[in-house]
Amino acid sequence: GVARRAPPRGAAREREGERGGPRRLAPMGNTACSLPDGAAGDALRDMVGAKRIPIAERFWFELLKVQLPGVDQPGFFDALYKKPEVLDTLVHNAYFLQLVATNECTGNFRTLLRFWSRLLHYYRTSPRDAKPCNAATLLSLSLLCRSLLKHFAGTFIAPLLIFQLEQTPYEPAADSEGPPKASNGASGEEEKDEESKELEVALARAAGVRKTERL
């Protein structure tokens, strides 16, 4: 008879990830690349779900718990630069495919980038003892955003990519004629400014809390 070939050694692990098991691929150098689990993992999965999450919601501060396993270990970035496709594959399967299906209605990808950019700004400009998060969290979110952007750029032609990056959440048409208004009667731009102010206040508060905890 014909001899059967054993499946590739990594195939079982890949199938396990597809079934919802541990999202882990082959080791990268001295570290195994995997995605955040627990509360941080749940927050990332909620972010790519079908619910719109406004920028001012407390939800986004759950992302301050995000940390890629091993990101603070020696050799992590050397291994990542040698095999960037390992992390990219994990992000593609766990987050990107779902986000592509929901972003047109939620606009959460744009909101994620807004939150990350403001967090980066506050991290760079805050005193050393009043950072809004630790370096491992900032690096982890930066790597996840980078990987998502790579997937969006590699999937869509320029006009569709711009649409995805600028996509605002879908709002049902109002019964009356005229431009839509925010619930408080403010224009869309004014509402966006208010959300940005609320985010800045919340980030400043987060930095204050972390400073107090260290005292």
Tab-separated table of N, CA and C in Angstrom, residues 54-144:
chain	number	residue	atom	x	y	z
A	54	PRO	N	-17.851	54.245	20.978
A	54	PRO	CA	-17.397	55.638	20.863
A	54	PRO	C	-16.064	55.856	21.564
A	55	ILE	N	-15.331	56.855	21.097
A	55	ILE	CA	-13.979	57.111	21.587
A	55	ILE	C	-13.965	57.464	23.072
A	56	ALA	N	-15.044	58.076	23.581
A	56	ALA	CA	-15.058	58.521	24.973
A	56	ALA	C	-15.467	57.423	25.946
A	57	GLU	N	-15.840	56.249	25.467
A	57	GLU	CA	-16.267	55.185	26.368
A	57	GLU	C	-15.089	54.626	27.160
A	58	ARG	N	-15.399	54.241	28.391
A	58	ARG	CA	-14.375	53.681	29.274
A	58	ARG	C	-13.765	52.407	28.696
A	59	PHE	N	-14.475	51.770	27.790
A	59	PHE	CA	-13.987	50.522	27.187
A	59	PHE	C	-12.557	50.631	26.695
A	60	TRP	N	-12.209	51.738	26.056
A	60	TRP	CA	-10.906	51.848	25.408
A	60	TRP	C	-9.767	51.756	26.416
A	61	PHE	N	-10.054	52.067	27.675
A	61	PHE	CA	-8.992	51.986	28.671
A	61	PHE	C	-8.727	50.551	29.102
A	62	GLU	N	-9.603	49.626	28.682
A	62	GLU	CA	-9.289	48.216	28.869
A	62	GLU	C	-8.067	47.824	28.032
A	63	LEU	N	-7.837	48.582	26.938
A	63	LEU	CA	-6.676	48.287	26.096
A	63	LEU	C	-5.360	48.627	26.791
A	64	LEU	N	-5.431	49.381	27.899
A	64	LEU	CA	-4.209	49.662	28.653
A	64	LEU	C	-3.700	48.414	29.366
A	65	LYS	N	-4.493	47.335	29.332
A	65	LYS	CA	-4.054	46.058	29.902
A	65	LYS	C	-3.394	45.164	28.852
A	66	VAL	N	-3.434	45.586	27.586
A	66	VAL	CA	-2.911	44.758	26.506
A	66	VAL	C	-1.387	44.680	26.593
A	67	GLN	N	-0.884	43.468	26.525
A	67	GLN	CA	0.564	43.265	26.489
A	67	GLN	C	0.846	41.962	25.759
A	68	LEU	N	1.580	42.043	24.674
A	68	LEU	CA	1.969	40.832	23.960
A	68	LEU	C	2.901	40.003	24.829
A	69	PRO	N	2.606	38.734	25.028
A	69	PRO	CA	3.481	37.895	25.847
A	69	PRO	C	4.922	37.921	25.340
A	70	GLY	N	5.828	38.246	26.238
A	70	GLY	CA	7.245	38.255	25.887
A	70	GLY	C	7.759	39.567	25.339
A	71	VAL	N	6.895	40.580	25.186
A	71	VAL	CA	7.333	41.830	24.568
A	71	VAL	C	8.417	42.524	25.394
A	72	ASP	N	8.457	42.268	26.686
A	72	ASP	CA	9.454	42.892	27.545
A	72	ASP	C	10.664	41.990	27.803
A	73	GLN	N	10.749	40.895	27.038
A	73	GLN	CA	11.857	39.957	27.215
A	73	GLN	C	12.968	40.202	26.189
A	74	PRO	N	14.218	39.974	26.564
A	74	PRO	CA	15.318	40.134	25.600
A	74	PRO	C	15.122	39.204	24.403
A	75	GLY	N	15.401	39.708	23.239
A	75	GLY	CA	15.311	38.891	22.031
A	75	GLY	C	13.967	38.925	21.343
A	76	PHE	N	12.942	39.548	21.975
A	76	PHE	CA	11.607	39.548	21.370
A	76	PHE	C	11.611	40.265	20.021
A	77	PHE	N	12.177	41.459	19.979
A	77	PHE	CA	12.128	42.241	18.745
A	77	PHE	C	13.093	41.707	17.693
A	78	ASP	N	14.213	41.142	18.107
A	78	ASP	CA	15.097	40.506	17.137
A	78	ASP	C	14.358	39.381	16.415
A	79	ALA	N	13.641	38.567	17.198
A	79	ALA	CA	12.876	37.469	16.600
A	79	ALA	C	11.735	37.990	15.745
A	80	LEU	N	11.097	39.066	16.197
A	80	LEU	CA	9.976	39.629	15.447
A	80	LEU	C	10.430	40.165	14.091
A	81	TYR	N	11.560	40.838	14.054
A	81	TYR	CA	12.054	41.395	12.795
A	81	TYR	C	12.520	40.307	11.829
A	82	LYS	N	12.962	39.177	12.379
A	82	LYS	CA	13.368	38.072	11.513
A	82	LYS	C	12.161	37.381	10.891
A	83	LYS	N	11.072	37.266	11.665
A	83	LYS	CA	9.872	36.574	11.186
A	83	LYS	C	8.624	37.385	11.510
A	84	PRO	N	8.449	38.545	10.864
A	84	PRO	CA	7.263	39.364	11.159
A	84	PRO	C	5.963	38.685	10.759
A	85	GLU	N	6.041	37.721	9.832
A	85	GLU	CA	4.823	37.050	9.373
A	85	GLU	C	4.168	36.211	10.470
A	86	VAL	N	4.913	35.868	11.510
A	86	VAL	CA	4.328	35.068	12.593
A	86	VAL	C	3.255	35.877	13.314
A	87	LEU	N	3.604	37.070	13.764
A	87	LEU	CA	2.620	37.930	14.432
A	87	LEU	C	1.537	38.382	13.459
A	88	ASP	N	1.929	38.698	12.228
A	88	ASP	CA	0.942	39.143	11.235
A	88	ASP	C	-0.125	38.074	10.987
A	89	THR	N	0.273	36.828	10.956
A	89	THR	CA	-0.687	35.744	10.734
A	89	THR	C	-1.660	35.625	11.902
A	90	LEU	N	-1.151	35.753	13.109
A	90	LEU	CA	-2.018	35.702	14.285
A	90	LEU	C	-3.036	36.841	14.269
A	91	VAL	N	-2.573	38.058	13.997
A	91	VAL	CA	-3.462	39.220	13.968
A	91	VAL	C	-4.488	39.094	12.846
A	92	HIS	N	-4.049	38.591	11.707
A	92	HIS	CA	-4.952	38.409	10.569
A	92	HIS	C	-6.107	37.482	10.934
A	93	ASN	N	-5.783	36.353	11.541
A	93	ASN	CA	-6.819	35.360	11.837
A	93	ASN	C	-7.684	35.741	13.025
A	94	ALA	N	-7.091	36.382	14.028
A	94	ALA	CA	-7.824	36.671	15.258
A	94	ALA	C	-8.625	37.958	15.195
A	95	TYR	N	-8.114	38.978	14.469
A	95	TYR	CA	-8.742	40.294	14.524
A	95	TYR	C	-9.129	40.855	13.156
A	96	PHE	N	-8.202	40.776	12.195
A	96	PHE	CA	-8.414	41.470	10.928
A	96	PHE	C	-9.646	40.972	10.172
A	97	LEU	N	-9.802	39.666	10.037
A	97	LEU	CA	-10.926	39.134	9.264
A	97	LEU	C	-12.260	39.580	9.838
A	98	GLN	N	-12.365	39.610	11.154
A	98	GLN	CA	-13.601	40.057	11.790
A	98	GLN	C	-13.788	41.564	11.634
A	99	LEU	N	-12.696	42.312	11.775
A	99	LEU	CA	-12.778	43.768	11.688
A	99	LEU	C	-13.190	44.229	10.293
A	100	VAL	N	-12.718	43.540	9.265
A	100	VAL	CA	-13.121	43.871	7.900
A	100	VAL	C	-14.630	43.724	7.729
A	101	ALA	N	-15.194	42.733	8.396
A	101	ALA	CA	-16.630	42.474	8.263
A	101	ALA	C	-17.490	43.464	9.041
A	102	THR	N	-16.921	44.093	10.081
A	102	THR	CA	-17.737	44.948	10.951
A	102	THR	C	-17.410	46.434	10.856
A	103	ASN	N	-16.231	46.782	10.375
A	103	ASN	CA	-15.778	48.171	10.437
A	103	ASN	C	-16.676	49.128	9.665
A	104	GLU	N	-17.310	48.653	8.601
A	104	GLU	CA	-18.172	49.529	7.805
A	104	GLU	C	-19.337	50.071	8.629
A	105	CYS	N	-19.792	49.306	9.601
A	105	CYS	CA	-20.905	49.735	10.452
A	105	CYS	C	-20.444	50.345	11.776
A	106	THR	N	-19.304	49.900	12.290
A	106	THR	CA	-18.885	50.374	13.609
A	106	THR	C	-17.893	51.525	13.561
A	107	GLY	N	-17.023	51.538	12.564
A	107	GLY	CA	-15.963	52.542	12.542
A	107	GLY	C	-14.950	52.354	13.654
A	108	ASN	N	-14.899	51.155	14.248
A	108	ASN	CA	-14.020	50.943	15.399
A	108	ASN	C	-12.537	50.962	15.037
A	109	PHE	N	-12.202	50.670	13.784
A	109	PHE	CA	-10.789	50.704	13.402
A	109	PHE	C	-10.270	52.135	13.457
A	110	ARG	N	-11.047	53.053	12.924
A	110	ARG	CA	-10.666	54.462	12.992
A	110	ARG	C	-10.550	54.908	14.450
A	111	THR	N	-11.509	54.483	15.287
A	111	THR	CA	-11.486	54.861	16.690
A	111	THR	C	-10.266	54.280	17.394
A	112	LEU	N	-9.908	53.049	17.061
A	112	LEU	CA	-8.704	52.437	17.632
A	112	LEU	C	-7.475	53.268	17.291
A	113	LEU	N	-7.353	53.693	16.039
A	113	LEU	CA	-6.191	54.482	15.645
A	113	LEU	C	-6.173	55.840	16.350
A	114	ARG	N	-7.349	56.431	16.551
A	114	ARG	CA	-7.425	57.701	17.287
A	114	ARG	C	-6.967	57.506	18.727
A	115	PHE	N	-7.457	56.445	19.361
A	115	PHE	CA	-7.076	56.184	20.747
A	115	PHE	C	-5.575	55.935	20.843
A	116	TRP	N	-5.046	55.124	19.940
A	116	TRP	CA	-3.625	54.804	19.982
A	116	TRP	C	-2.771	56.057	19.760
A	117	SER	N	-3.170	56.919	18.818
A	117	SER	CA	-2.367	58.116	18.535
A	117	SER	C	-2.374	59.076	19.720
A	118	ARG	N	-3.533	59.212	20.403
A	118	ARG	CA	-3.577	60.077	21.577
A	118	ARG	C	-2.767	59.479	22.736
A	119	LEU	N	-2.855	58.161	22.871
A	119	LEU	CA	-2.074	57.504	23.909
A	119	LEU	C	-0.583	57.697	23.663
A	120	LEU	N	-0.155	57.565	22.407
A	120	LEU	CA	1.248	57.770	22.056
A	120	LEU	C	1.677	59.198	22.372
A	121	HIS	N	0.813	60.161	22.048
A	121	HIS	CA	1.128	61.569	22.336
A	121	HIS	C	1.309	61.793	23.835
A	122	TYR	N	0.373	61.270	24.633
A	122	TYR	CA	0.466	61.474	26.080
A	122	TYR	C	1.658	60.750	26.671
A	123	TYR	N	1.985	59.598	26.144
A	123	TYR	CA	3.143	58.874	26.659
A	123	TYR	C	4.431	59.665	26.403
A	124	ARG	N	4.501	60.256	25.219
A	124	ARG	CA	5.720	60.998	24.865
A	124	ARG	C	5.849	62.305	25.619
A	125	THR	N	4.731	62.938	25.958
A	125	THR	CA	4.764	64.279	26.544
A	125	THR	C	4.587	64.294	28.059
A	126	SER	N	4.213	63.171	28.663
A	126	SER	CA	3.996	63.132	30.113
A	126	SER	C	5.322	62.967	30.850
A	127	PRO	N	5.402	63.474	32.082
A	127	PRO	CA	6.597	63.241	32.900
A	127	PRO	C	6.830	61.748	33.110
A	128	ARG	N	8.041	61.397	33.406
A	128	ARG	CA	8.397	59.982	33.525
A	128	ARG	C	7.563	59.267	34.590
A	129	ASP	N	7.187	59.982	35.653
A	129	ASP	CA	6.444	59.337	36.736
A	129	ASP	C	4.931	59.484	36.567
A	130	ALA	N	4.475	59.931	35.393
A	130	ALA	CA	3.030	60.111	35.181
A	130	ALA	C	2.612	59.646	33.792
A	131	LYS	N	3.181	58.541	33.355
A	131	LYS	CA	2.806	57.985	32.053
A	131	LYS	C	1.418	57.337	32.148
A	132	PRO	N	0.600	57.419	31.086
A	132	PRO	CA	-0.732	56.801	31.116
A	132	PRO	C	-0.706	55.279	31.074
A	133	CYS	N	0.439	54.691	30.671
A	133	CYS	CA	0.574	53.233	30.633
A	133	CYS	C	2.059	52.905	30.651
A	134	ASN	N	2.383	51.624	30.742
A	134	ASN	CA	3.798	51.244	30.724
A	134	ASN	C	4.281	51.047	29.287
A	135	ALA	N	5.582	50.929	29.130
A	135	ALA	CA	6.166	50.826	27.793
A	135	ALA	C	5.731	49.556	27.078
A	136	ALA	N	5.569	48.455	27.830
A	136	ALA	CA	5.182	47.190	27.208
A	136	ALA	C	3.799	47.295	26.569
A	137	THR	N	2.874	47.996	27.224
A	137	THR	CA	1.528	48.190	26.666
A	137	THR	C	1.584	49.041	25.404
A	138	LEU	N	2.331	50.141	25.466
A	138	LEU	CA	2.427	51.017	24.297
A	138	LEU	C	3.046	50.283	23.107
A	139	LEU	N	4.101	49.512	23.346
A	139	LEU	CA	4.727	48.746	22.273
A	139	LEU	C	3.776	47.692	21.720
A	140	SER	N	3.026	47.038	22.596
A	140	SER	CA	2.099	45.997	22.155
A	140	SER	C	1.003	46.577	21.277
A	141	LEU	N	0.391	47.678	21.717
A	141	LEU	CA	-0.655	48.309	20.914
A	141	LEU	C	-0.092	48.819	19.590
A	142	SER	N	1.127	49.337	19.621
A	142	SER	CA	1.751	49.830	18.391
A	142	SER	C	1.967	48.698	17.396
A	143	LEU	N	2.414	47.547	17.881
A	143	LEU	CA	2.623	46.400	16.999
A	143	LEU	C	1.309	45.880	16.435
A	144	LEU	N	0.262	45.851	17.252
A	144	LEU	CA	-1.043	45.386	16.777
A	144	LEU	C	-1.616	46.346	15.733
